[in-house]
CSV table of C-alpha atoms and ligand atoms in Angstrom, one decimal:
chain,number,residue,atom,x,y,z
A,9,MET,CA,0.0,-23.2,1.1
A,10,ASP,CA,-1.1,-22.2,-2.4
A,11,LYS,CA,0.9,-21.4,-5.5
A,12,LEU,CA,0.0,-19.6,-8.7
A,13,VAL,CA,0.7,-21.2,-12.0
A,14,ILE,CA,0.9,-19.1,-15.2
A,15,GLU,CA,1.2,-20.1,-18.8
A,16,GLY,CA,2.7,-17.0,-20.4
A,17,THR,CA,2.9,-15.1,-23.7
A,18,ARG,CA,-0.8,-14.4,-24.0
A,19,ARG,CA,-1.8,-10.8,-24.9
A,20,LEU,CA,-4.2,-9.4,-22.4
A,21,LYS,CA,-7.3,-7.7,-23.8
A,22,GLY,CA,-10.5,-6.3,-22.3
A,23,ALA,CA,-11.5,-4.3,-19.3
A,24,VAL,CA,-10.6,-4.7,-15.6
A,25,GLN,CA,-12.2,-3.1,-12.6
A,26,VAL,CA,-9.8,-1.8,-9.9
A,27,SER,CA,-10.6,-2.3,-6.3
A,28,GLY,CA,-10.5,0.1,-3.3
A,29,ALA,CA,-7.0,1.1,-2.1
A,30,LYS,CA,-5.7,-1.2,0.6
A,31,ASN,CA,-3.3,1.4,1.9
A,32,ALA,CA,-6.2,4.0,2.2
A,33,CYS,CA,-8.6,1.5,3.7
A,34,LEU,CA,-6.3,0.3,6.5
A,35,PRO,CA,-5.8,3.6,8.2
A,36,ILE,CA,-9.4,4.6,7.6
A,37,LEU,CA,-10.6,1.5,9.4
A,38,ALA,CA,-8.1,2.4,12.2
A,39,ALA,CA,-9.7,5.9,12.4
A,40,THR,CA,-13.1,4.4,13.2
A,41,LEU,CA,-11.6,3.9,16.7
A,42,LEU,CA,-11.9,7.7,17.2
A,43,SER,CA,-15.7,7.6,17.0
A,44,ASP,CA,-18.4,6.7,19.4
A,45,GLU,CA,-20.8,6.1,16.5
A,46,LYS,CA,-21.2,3.8,13.6
A,47,CYS,CA,-19.0,4.2,10.5
A,48,VAL,CA,-19.6,2.8,7.1
A,49,ILE,CA,-16.7,2.2,4.7
A,50,ARG,CA,-17.5,1.5,1.1
A,51,ASN,CA,-15.3,0.2,-1.7
A,52,ALA,CA,-13.3,-1.8,0.8
A,53,PRO,CA,-11.2,-4.4,-0.9
A,54,ALA,CA,-11.6,-8.1,0.1
A,55,LEU,CA,-8.0,-8.7,1.1
A,56,ARG,CA,-6.0,-10.6,3.8
A,57,ASP,CA,-4.6,-7.3,5.3
A,58,ILE,CA,-8.2,-5.8,5.6
A,59,ALA,CA,-9.3,-9.0,7.3
A,60,THR,CA,-6.4,-8.7,9.7
A,61,MET,CA,-7.3,-5.1,10.5
A,62,LEU,CA,-10.9,-6.2,11.2
A,63,ARG,CA,-9.6,-8.8,13.6
A,64,LEU,CA,-7.6,-6.1,15.3
A,65,LEU,CA,-10.6,-3.8,15.6
A,66,LYS,CA,-12.5,-6.6,17.1
A,67,ALA,CA,-9.7,-7.2,19.7
A,68,LEU,CA,-10.0,-3.5,20.5
A,69,GLY,CA,-13.7,-3.8,21.3
A,70,MET,CA,-15.3,-2.8,18.0
A,71,LYS,CA,-18.0,-4.7,16.2
A,72,THR,CA,-17.4,-5.1,12.5
A,73,THR,CA,-19.5,-6.5,9.7
A,74,ALA,CA,-18.6,-6.9,6.1
A,75,ASP,CA,-21.2,-7.1,3.3
A,76,GLY,CA,-19.6,-7.3,-0.1
A,77,ASP,CA,-17.3,-4.2,-0.3
A,78,ILE,CA,-19.1,-2.4,2.6
A,79,ILE,CA,-17.6,-2.6,6.1
A,80,THR,CA,-19.5,-1.3,9.1
A,81,VAL,CA,-17.7,-0.6,12.3
A,82,GLU,CA,-19.5,0.1,15.6
A,83,PRO,CA,-18.0,0.7,19.0
A,84,THR,CA,-19.1,-1.7,21.9
A,85,LYS,CA,-19.1,-1.0,25.6
A,86,GLY,CA,-15.9,-3.1,26.0
A,87,ARG,CA,-13.3,-0.9,24.3
A,88,LYS,CA,-9.7,-2.0,24.8
A,89,TYR,CA,-6.4,-0.4,24.1
A,90,LEU,CA,-4.0,-3.3,23.6
A,91,ALA,CA,-3.0,-4.3,20.1
A,92,PRO,CA,-1.5,-7.7,20.5
A,93,TYR,CA,1.8,-9.0,19.1
A,94,LYS,CA,0.0,-11.9,17.3
A,95,LEU,CA,-1.9,-9.5,15.1
A,96,VAL,CA,0.7,-6.7,14.7
A,97,SER,CA,3.4,-9.2,13.8
A,98,THR,CA,1.3,-10.4,10.8
A,99,MET,CA,0.7,-6.9,9.5
A,100,ARG,CA,3.0,-4.0,10.1
A,101,ALA,CA,0.3,-1.5,9.2
A,102,SER,CA,-1.4,-2.4,12.5
A,103,VAL,CA,0.8,0.2,14.0
A,104,CYS,CA,-1.7,2.8,12.7
A,105,VAL,CA,-4.0,2.1,15.6
A,106,LEU,CA,-1.6,3.8,17.9
A,107,GLY,CA,-2.7,7.4,16.9
A,108,PRO,CA,-6.5,6.8,17.3
A,109,LEU,CA,-6.1,4.8,20.5
A,110,ILE,CA,-4.0,7.5,22.2
A,111,GLY,CA,-6.3,10.2,20.7
A,112,LYS,CA,-9.5,8.6,21.9
A,113,MET,CA,-8.6,6.6,25.0
A,114,ARG,CA,-5.5,8.5,26.1
A,115,GLN,CA,-3.8,5.2,26.4
A,116,ALA,CA,-2.4,2.6,24.0
A,117,GLU,CA,-0.4,-0.5,24.2
A,118,VAL,CA,0.7,-1.5,20.7
A,119,SER,CA,3.1,-4.3,19.9
A,120,PHE,CA,6.3,-2.9,18.4
A,121,PRO,CA,6.3,-3.9,14.7
A,122,GLY,CA,9.6,-5.4,13.5
A,123,GLY,CA,11.4,-4.9,10.2
A,124,CYS,CA,10.3,-6.9,7.2
A,125,ILE,CA,11.6,-8.5,4.1
A,126,ILE,CA,11.8,-5.1,2.3
A,127,GLY,CA,14.3,-3.9,4.9
A,128,PRO,CA,14.4,-2.2,8.3
A,129,ARG,CA,11.2,-0.2,9.0
A,130,PRO,CA,11.8,2.1,11.9
A,131,ILE,CA,8.9,3.9,13.7
A,132,ASP,CA,10.8,6.8,15.2
A,133,LEU,CA,8.6,9.3,13.3
A,134,HIS,CA,5.4,7.8,14.6
A,135,LEU,CA,6.8,8.1,18.1
A,136,LYS,CA,8.0,11.6,17.5
A,137,GLY,CA,4.6,12.7,16.2
A,138,ILE,CA,2.6,11.2,19.1
A,139,SER,CA,5.0,12.4,21.8
A,140,SER,CA,5.0,15.9,20.4
A,141,LEU,CA,1.3,16.0,21.2
A,142,GLY,CA,2.1,15.4,24.9
A,143,ALA,CA,1.9,11.6,25.2
A,144,ASP,CA,4.4,9.7,27.5
A,145,LEU,CA,5.9,6.9,25.5
A,146,SER,CA,8.0,3.9,26.6
A,147,ILE,CA,8.9,0.5,25.2
A,148,LYS,CA,8.2,-2.4,27.5
A,149,LYS,CA,8.3,-6.1,26.7
A,150,GLY,CA,8.1,-5.4,23.0
A,151,TYR,CA,5.2,-3.0,23.3
A,152,ILE,CA,4.9,0.7,22.8
A,153,ILE,CA,3.2,2.0,25.9
A,154,ALA,CA,1.5,5.4,25.4
A,155,ARG,CA,-0.2,7.4,28.1
A,156,ALA,CA,-1.5,11.0,28.2
A,157,LYS,CA,-3.6,12.9,30.6
A,158,GLU,CA,-4.3,15.4,27.9
A,159,LEU,CA,-3.1,15.8,24.3
A,160,HIS,CA,-2.2,19.3,23.1
A,161,GLY,CA,-1.6,20.7,19.6
A,162,SER,CA,2.0,21.2,18.5
A,163,ARG,CA,4.2,22.1,15.6
A,164,ILE,CA,5.8,18.9,14.3
A,165,TYR,CA,8.4,18.3,11.7
A,166,LEU,CA,7.9,14.7,10.4
A,167,GLY,CA,10.9,14.3,8.1
A,168,GLY,CA,13.3,11.3,8.3
A,169,HIS,CA,16.3,10.0,6.5
A,170,PHE,CA,14.1,8.9,3.6
A,171,GLY,CA,11.7,11.8,3.5
A,172,SER,CA,8.1,11.9,4.7
A,173,SER,CA,6.3,8.9,6.2
A,174,VAL,CA,2.8,7.8,5.2
A,175,LEU,CA,1.7,6.0,8.3
A,176,ALA,CA,3.6,8.3,10.7
A,177,THR,CA,1.6,11.2,9.1
A,178,ALA,CA,-1.6,9.2,9.5
A,179,ASN,CA,-0.9,8.3,13.1
A,180,THR,CA,0.0,11.9,14.1
A,181,MET,CA,-3.0,13.3,12.3
A,182,MET,CA,-5.4,10.8,13.9
A,183,ALA,CA,-4.0,11.6,17.4
A,184,ALA,CA,-4.1,15.4,16.7
A,185,VAL,CA,-7.8,15.6,15.7
A,186,LEU,CA,-8.8,15.1,19.3
A,187,ALA,CA,-5.9,17.1,20.9
A,188,LYS,CA,-6.5,20.4,22.4
A,189,GLY,CA,-5.6,23.3,20.2
A,190,HIS,CA,-3.8,23.7,16.9
A,191,THR,CA,-1.3,21.2,15.3
A,192,LEU,CA,0.9,21.8,12.3
A,193,ILE,CA,2.5,18.8,10.7
A,194,GLU,CA,5.4,19.9,8.5
A,195,ASN,CA,6.9,17.5,5.8
A,196,ALA,CA,3.7,15.5,6.0
A,197,ALA,CA,3.3,12.7,3.5
A,198,CYS,CA,1.2,13.9,0.5
A,199,GLU,CA,0.1,10.4,-0.8
A,200,PRO,CA,-3.5,10.1,-2.0
A,201,GLU,CA,-4.1,7.5,0.8
A,202,VAL,CA,-3.2,10.2,3.4
A,203,GLN,CA,-5.6,12.6,1.7
A,204,ASP,CA,-8.3,10.0,1.7
A,205,LEU,CA,-7.9,9.4,5.4
A,206,ALA,CA,-8.0,13.1,6.1
A,207,ASN,CA,-11.2,13.4,4.0
A,208,PHE,CA,-12.8,10.6,6.1
A,209,LEU,CA,-11.7,12.3,9.4
A,210,VAL,CA,-13.3,15.6,8.1
A,211,ARG,CA,-16.5,13.7,7.5
A,212,MET,CA,-16.3,12.5,11.1
A,213,GLY,CA,-16.1,16.1,12.2
A,214,ALA,CA,-12.4,16.7,12.4
A,215,LYS,CA,-10.9,20.1,11.4
A,216,ILE,CA,-8.1,19.5,8.9
A,217,LYS,CA,-6.6,21.7,6.2
A,218,GLY,CA,-3.7,21.3,3.8
A,219,HIS,CA,-3.9,17.5,3.4
A,220,GLY,CA,-2.3,16.6,0.1
A,221,THR,CA,0.4,19.1,0.8
A,222,PRO,CA,3.5,18.8,3.1
A,223,ARG,CA,1.8,21.2,5.6
A,224,ILE,CA,-1.2,19.8,7.4
A,225,GLU,CA,-3.0,22.0,9.9
A,226,ILE,CA,-5.4,20.5,12.4
A,227,THR,CA,-7.6,22.2,15.0
A,228,GLY,CA,-8.6,19.7,17.7
A,229,VAL,CA,-12.2,19.0,18.4
A,230,LYS,CA,-13.8,17.4,21.5
A,231,LYS,CA,-15.3,14.4,19.8
A,232,LEU,CA,-15.9,12.8,16.4
A,233,GLY,CA,-19.1,11.3,15.1
A,234,GLY,CA,-19.9,8.5,12.7
A,235,ALA,CA,-19.4,8.9,9.0
A,236,GLU,CA,-19.8,7.1,5.6
A,237,HIS,CA,-16.9,7.1,3.2
A,238,THR,CA,-16.0,5.5,-0.1
A,239,VAL,CA,-12.3,4.5,-0.3
A,240,ILE,CA,-10.3,5.7,-3.3
A,241,ALA,CA,-9.3,3.3,-6.1
A,242,ASP,CA,-6.0,1.5,-5.6
A,243,ARG,CA,-3.4,3.4,-7.6
A,244,ILE,CA,-0.8,0.6,-7.2
A,245,GLU,CA,-3.2,-2.1,-8.5
A,246,THR,CA,-4.0,0.3,-11.4
A,247,GLY,CA,-0.3,0.7,-12.2
A,248,THR,CA,0.2,-3.1,-12.0
A,249,TYR,CA,-2.5,-3.6,-14.6
A,250,MET,CA,-1.0,-0.9,-16.8
A,251,ILE,CA,2.2,-2.9,-16.8
A,252,ALA,CA,0.3,-6.1,-17.4
A,253,ALA,CA,-1.0,-4.5,-20.6
A,254,ALA,CA,2.5,-3.2,-21.6
A,255,ILE,CA,4.4,-6.4,-20.8
A,256,THR,CA,2.0,-8.7,-22.8
A,257,ASP,CA,1.7,-6.3,-25.7
A,258,GLY,CA,-2.0,-6.2,-24.8
A,259,ASP,CA,-4.8,-3.6,-24.9
A,260,ILE,CA,-6.5,-3.1,-21.5
A,261,THR,CA,-9.1,-0.6,-20.3
A,262,ILE,CA,-8.8,0.0,-16.5
A,263,LYS,CA,-12.0,1.0,-14.9
A,264,GLY,CA,-12.7,2.9,-11.7
A,265,SER,CA,-9.3,4.5,-11.2
A,266,ARG,CA,-7.9,8.0,-11.2
A,267,LEU,CA,-5.1,9.0,-13.5
A,268,GLU,CA,-4.1,12.0,-11.5
A,269,HIS,CA,-2.9,9.7,-8.7
A,270,LEU,CA,-0.4,8.1,-11.1
A,271,THR,CA,1.3,10.9,-12.8
A,272,ALA,CA,4.9,9.7,-12.2
A,273,VAL,CA,4.0,6.1,-13.3
A,274,VAL,CA,2.2,7.4,-16.5
A,275,ASP,CA,5.2,9.6,-17.2
A,276,LYS,CA,7.7,6.8,-17.1
A,277,LEU,CA,5.5,4.3,-19.0
A,278,THR,CA,4.9,7.0,-21.7
A,279,GLU,CA,8.7,7.5,-21.9
A,280,ALA,CA,9.0,3.7,-22.4
A,281,GLY,CA,6.6,3.8,-25.3
A,282,VAL,CA,3.3,2.8,-23.6
A,283,GLY,CA,0.2,4.7,-24.7
A,284,ILE,CA,-2.1,5.7,-21.8
A,285,THR,CA,-5.3,7.6,-22.6
A,286,GLU,CA,-8.5,8.4,-20.8
A,287,VAL,CA,-11.4,6.9,-22.7
A,288,LYS,CA,-15.1,6.6,-21.9
A,289,GLY,CA,-15.3,4.2,-19.0
A,290,GLY,CA,-11.7,4.0,-18.0
A,291,ILE,CA,-8.0,4.3,-18.9
A,292,ARG,CA,-6.8,2.6,-22.0
A,293,VAL,CA,-3.3,1.1,-22.0
A,294,ARG,CA,-1.4,-0.4,-24.9
A,295,ARG,CA,2.0,-0.2,-26.5
A,296,LYS,CA,2.4,2.7,-28.9
A,297,ARG,CA,5.7,1.5,-30.3
A,298,ASN,CA,8.6,-0.9,-29.4
A,299,LEU,CA,9.4,-0.4,-25.8
A,300,SER,CA,12.5,1.6,-24.9
A,301,PRO,CA,14.4,1.6,-21.6
A,302,ALA,CA,13.5,4.1,-18.8
A,303,ASP,CA,15.5,5.1,-15.7
A,304,VAL,CA,13.4,5.2,-12.6
A,305,THR,CA,14.0,6.6,-9.1
A,306,THR,CA,11.4,5.9,-6.4
A,307,LEU,CA,10.5,8.9,-4.3
A,308,PRO,CA,7.7,10.0,-1.9
A,309,TYR,CA,4.4,11.1,-3.7
A,310,PRO,CA,4.1,12.6,-6.3
A,311,GLY,CA,7.4,10.8,-7.2
A,312,PHE,CA,7.5,7.3,-8.6
A,313,PRO,CA,6.1,5.0,-5.9
A,314,THR,CA,8.3,2.4,-4.3
A,315,ASP,CA,5.3,0.1,-4.5
A,316,MET,CA,5.6,0.1,-8.3
A,317,GLN,CA,9.4,-0.4,-8.5
A,318,ALA,CA,9.4,-4.2,-8.7
A,319,GLN,CA,6.6,-4.2,-11.4
A,320,MET,CA,8.5,-1.6,-13.5
A,321,MET,CA,11.6,-3.7,-13.2
A,322,SER,CA,9.7,-6.7,-14.7
A,323,LEU,CA,8.8,-4.6,-17.7
A,324,MET,CA,12.3,-3.4,-18.2
A,325,THR,CA,13.7,-7.0,-18.2
A,326,VAL,CA,12.1,-7.4,-21.6
A,327,THR,CA,12.8,-3.9,-22.9
A,328,LYS,CA,15.8,-3.7,-25.2
A,329,GLY,CA,18.6,-1.5,-23.8
A,330,ILE,CA,19.8,-0.6,-20.3
A,331,SER,CA,17.5,0.7,-17.6
A,332,VAL,CA,18.6,1.9,-14.1
A,333,ILE,CA,16.1,1.6,-11.3
A,334,THR,CA,17.0,3.3,-8.1
A,335,GLU,CA,15.2,2.8,-4.8
A,336,LYS,CA,15.3,5.8,-2.5
A,337,ILE,CA,12.6,4.7,0.0
A,338,TYR,CA,13.6,1.2,0.9
A,339,PRO,CA,17.2,0.7,-0.4
A,340,ASP,CA,17.0,-3.1,0.3
A,341,ARG,CA,13.7,-3.6,-1.6
A,342,PHE,CA,15.3,-5.8,-4.3
A,343,ILE,CA,14.3,-9.3,-3.2
A,344,HIS,CA,12.6,-9.9,-6.6
A,345,VAL,CA,15.9,-9.4,-8.5
A,346,SER,CA,17.2,-12.9,-7.9
A,347,GLU,CA,13.9,-14.5,-8.8
A,348,LEU,CA,13.6,-12.4,-12.0
A,349,ASN,CA,17.1,-13.6,-12.9
A,350,ARG,CA,16.0,-17.2,-12.4
A,351,MET,CA,13.6,-16.4,-15.3
A,352,GLY,CA,16.5,-15.3,-17.5
A,353,ALA,CA,16.5,-11.6,-16.7
A,354,GLU,CA,19.8,-9.8,-16.6
A,355,ILE,CA,19.8,-7.6,-13.6
A,356,HIS,CA,22.6,-6.7,-11.3
A,357,LEU,CA,22.6,-4.6,-8.2
A,358,GLU,CA,24.9,-1.7,-7.5
A,359,GLY,CA,23.9,-0.5,-4.0
A,360,ALA,CA,20.4,0.8,-4.1
A,361,SER,CA,20.3,0.7,-7.9
A,362,ALA,CA,19.4,-2.2,-10.2
A,363,ILE,CA,20.9,-2.2,-13.7
A,364,VAL,CA,18.6,-4.0,-16.0
A,365,LYS,CA,19.8,-5.2,-19.4
A,366,GLY,CA,16.7,-6.0,-21.4
A,367,ILE,CA,16.5,-9.4,-23.0
A,368,LYS,CA,14.2,-10.7,-25.8
A,369,ALA,CA,12.1,-13.0,-23.7
A,370,LEU,CA,11.9,-14.4,-20.1
A,371,SER,CA,11.5,-18.1,-19.6
A,372,GLY,CA,9.0,-19.5,-17.2
A,373,ALA,CA,10.5,-21.0,-14.0
A,374,PRO,CA,9.5,-22.0,-10.4
A,375,VAL,CA,10.0,-18.8,-8.4
A,376,MET,CA,9.3,-17.7,-4.8
A,377,ALA,CA,7.2,-14.7,-3.8
A,378,SER,CA,8.7,-12.7,-1.0
A,379,ASP,CA,6.7,-9.5,-0.4
A,380,LEU,CA,3.5,-8.2,-1.9
A,381,ARG,CA,4.9,-6.0,-4.7
A,382,ALA,CA,7.7,-8.5,-5.5
A,383,SER,CA,5.0,-11.1,-6.0
A,384,ALA,CA,3.1,-8.8,-8.4
A,385,ALA,CA,6.4,-8.4,-10.3
A,386,LEU,CA,6.7,-12.1,-10.6
A,387,VAL,CA,3.1,-12.5,-11.9
A,388,LEU,CA,3.8,-9.8,-14.5
A,389,ALA,CA,7.1,-11.6,-15.5
A,390,GLY,CA,5.1,-14.9,-15.7
A,391,LEU,CA,2.5,-13.4,-18.0
A,392,ALA,CA,5.3,-12.4,-20.4
A,393,ALA,CA,7.5,-15.5,-20.0
A,394,GLU,CA,7.6,-18.4,-22.4
A,395,GLY,CA,6.3,-21.6,-20.8
A,396,ARG,CA,5.1,-22.2,-17.3
A,397,THR,CA,5.9,-20.1,-14.2
A,398,ASP,CA,5.1,-21.5,-10.7
A,399,ILE,CA,5.0,-18.8,-8.0
A,400,SER,CA,5.0,-20.2,-4.5
A,401,ARG,CA,4.0,-18.4,-1.3
A,402,VAL,CA,1.2,-16.7,-3.0
A,403,TYR,CA,-0.3,-15.6,0.3
A,404,HIS,CA,1.8,-12.4,-0.1
A,405,LEU,CA,-0.2,-11.5,-3.1
A,406,ASP,CA,-3.5,-12.1,-1.3
A,407,ARG,CA,-2.5,-9.3,1.1
A,408,GLY,CA,-2.9,-6.7,-1.6
A,409,TYR,CA,-4.5,-7.8,-4.9
A,410,GLU,CA,-8.2,-8.6,-4.9
A,411,LYS,CA,-9.2,-11.6,-7.1
A,412,ILE,CA,-6.0,-11.3,-9.1
A,413,GLU,CA,-6.5,-14.6,-11.0
A,414,GLN,CA,-10.1,-13.9,-11.8
A,415,LYS,CA,-9.2,-10.4,-13.1
A,416,LEU,CA,-6.3,-11.6,-15.2
A,417,ASN,CA,-8.1,-14.6,-16.6
A,418,LYS,CA,-10.9,-12.4,-17.7
A,419,LEU,CA,-8.3,-10.4,-19.6
A,420,GLY,CA,-7.3,-13.6,-21.4
A,421,ALA,CA,-4.4,-14.7,-19.2
A,422,LYS,CA,-4.0,-18.4,-18.2
A,423,ILE,CA,-3.4,-18.4,-14.5
A,424,TRP,CA,-4.6,-20.7,-11.8
A,425,ARG,CA,-4.0,-21.6,-8.1
A,426,GLU,CA,-2.7,-25.0,-7.0
A,427,LYS,CA,-1.9,-26.5,-3.6
A,428,GLU,CA,1.8,-26.6,-3.0
A,429,GLU,CA,3.2,-30.0,-2.3
B,44,EPZ,C1,3.4,2.8,3.5
B,44,EPZ,O1,4.2,2.2,4.5
B,44,EPZ,C2,2.7,1.7,2.7
B,44,EPZ,N1,2.0,0.9,3.6
B,44,EPZ,C3,3.8,0.9,2.0
B,44,EPZ,O2,3.2,0.0,1.2
B,44,EPZ,C4,4.6,1.8,1.1
B,44,EPZ,O3,5.7,1.1,0.5
B,44,EPZ,C5,5.2,3.0,1.9
B,44,EPZ,O4,4.1,3.7,2.7
B,44,EPZ,C6,5.9,4.0,1.1
B,44,EPZ,O5,5.1,4.6,0.2
B,44,EPZ,C7,0.7,1.3,4.0
B,44,EPZ,O6,0.3,2.3,3.7
B,44,EPZ,C8,0.0,0.3,4.8
B,44,EPZ,P1,6.7,5.1,5.2
B,44,EPZ,P2,4.8,3.1,5.7
B,44,EPZ,O7,6.7,5.4,6.7
B,44,EPZ,O8,3.9,4.2,6.0
B,44,EPZ,C9,11.2,5.6,6.7
B,44,EPZ,C10,2.7,-2.2,0.2
B,44,EPZ,O9,3.4,-2.9,-0.5
B,44,EPZ,N2,10.6,5.7,8.0
B,44,EPZ,O10,6.1,6.1,4.3
B,44,EPZ,O11,5.2,2.2,6.8
B,44,EPZ,C11,10.9,4.2,6.1
B,44,EPZ,O12,11.9,3.3,6.6
B,44,EPZ,C12,3.4,-1.4,1.4
B,44,EPZ,O13,1.5,-1.9,0.1
B,44,EPZ,C13,11.4,6.2,9.0
B,44,EPZ,O14,12.6,6.4,8.8
B,44,EPZ,O15,6.1,3.7,4.9
B,44,EPZ,C14,11.0,4.5,4.6
B,44,EPZ,O16,12.4,4.5,4.3
B,44,EPZ,C15,4.8,-1.9,1.7
B,44,EPZ,N3,10.9,6.3,10.3
B,44,EPZ,C16,10.4,5.8,4.5
B,44,EPZ,O17,10.5,6.4,5.8
B,44,EPZ,C17,9.6,6.1,10.5
B,44,EPZ,O18,9.2,6.3,11.7
B,44,EPZ,C18,9.0,5.8,4.0
B,44,EPZ,O19,8.2,4.9,4.8
B,44,EPZ,C19,8.7,5.7,9.5
B,44,EPZ,C20,9.3,5.5,8.2
């Protein structure tokens, strides 16, 4: 297993290119299952989760080839409908093959994904969406078994205890595009990744309106063709580099991203004293003044993303004053708190809120990465900390941040990978 080592307190300067969005690319790759023709996906990030999705597509009888950031997916004659435990258990997002499989093949057997380190992750909304379209569902031997003679359009309310669901919206939309008649998804997720998936489906010939709003309307078509698509930039990677600039008192230009996907993050960083401006060739980020505390509550898009909560917390650990960070999507997503405290941070938890008392400086320490975004938070903390930080279990980071050491080193950080004893 690899670990990352960081020698902190270097100001980051220069330009960084953001990769394609993992969470857009994953359902888009799953959507290729709906077509009988070749699909070409551009700006695909080279990440462990994408490699897992390609293995899953292969297991489902698709031929995949990757050339740089271009992935081509073609159906073969041996299409299958079983998504095995061994793949689904390594990546929860594998569940988003359920919609396209039932949509296209009228049958699917998908391993039931478990919870994960960020807390329980139910799939009731996925099942509600698919069954509303007329599929029979049962759970047998740890698998979701879905069968349908025919799928029909329906009016579906996809709201849960924590609001809308990104992948349940994706799954329902992917099943509905080949259902007979009209489907209305209410309380649909509005995340840019859902919009990107819908745009890809439209390119394949689907009839979808209202994506990007809580009301998505779909008119089923008989079949979908092949399509080419360029995946949107990763807004979470962008936000992470914004915080890298702020936490190191650096000056970074982020290339290839779209500020309109980050309104809530920009709003909170601006409140904290970070200057974010669109310049020729990118988004420039640097401190405008001494940082001040900010209270943050995570919410579905366009609210502050849960996938940026841990990174924002790292910034607040070195911001004088008290910040309150409340998690409304995954109330248990605080696994990074104890690790940040090992680095000298002063954070205590009160239910689903973290009270952060800013200190002058973090001190480098051996810490353990637990989930993807918690790992990113530890990297950010390590960049700001005095001395050496060793982050073990770095494979979590490889799931979602393309070439992170190369990108950070180019900005002037000192970060490298070592084998763990
Ligand atoms: C997506 O997960 C992302 N993953 C997550 O990113 C992200 O944290 C999350 O959306 C929220 O933005 C991918 O896109 C691959 P949800 P998803 O269903 O779709 C509850 C990362 O670090 N819920 O929108 O699985 C759920 O428990 C990852 O890149 C139900 O109650 O998340 C949560 O409280 C981690 N029933 C809320 O909805 C359901 O059937 C939102 O989750 C489904 C979800």
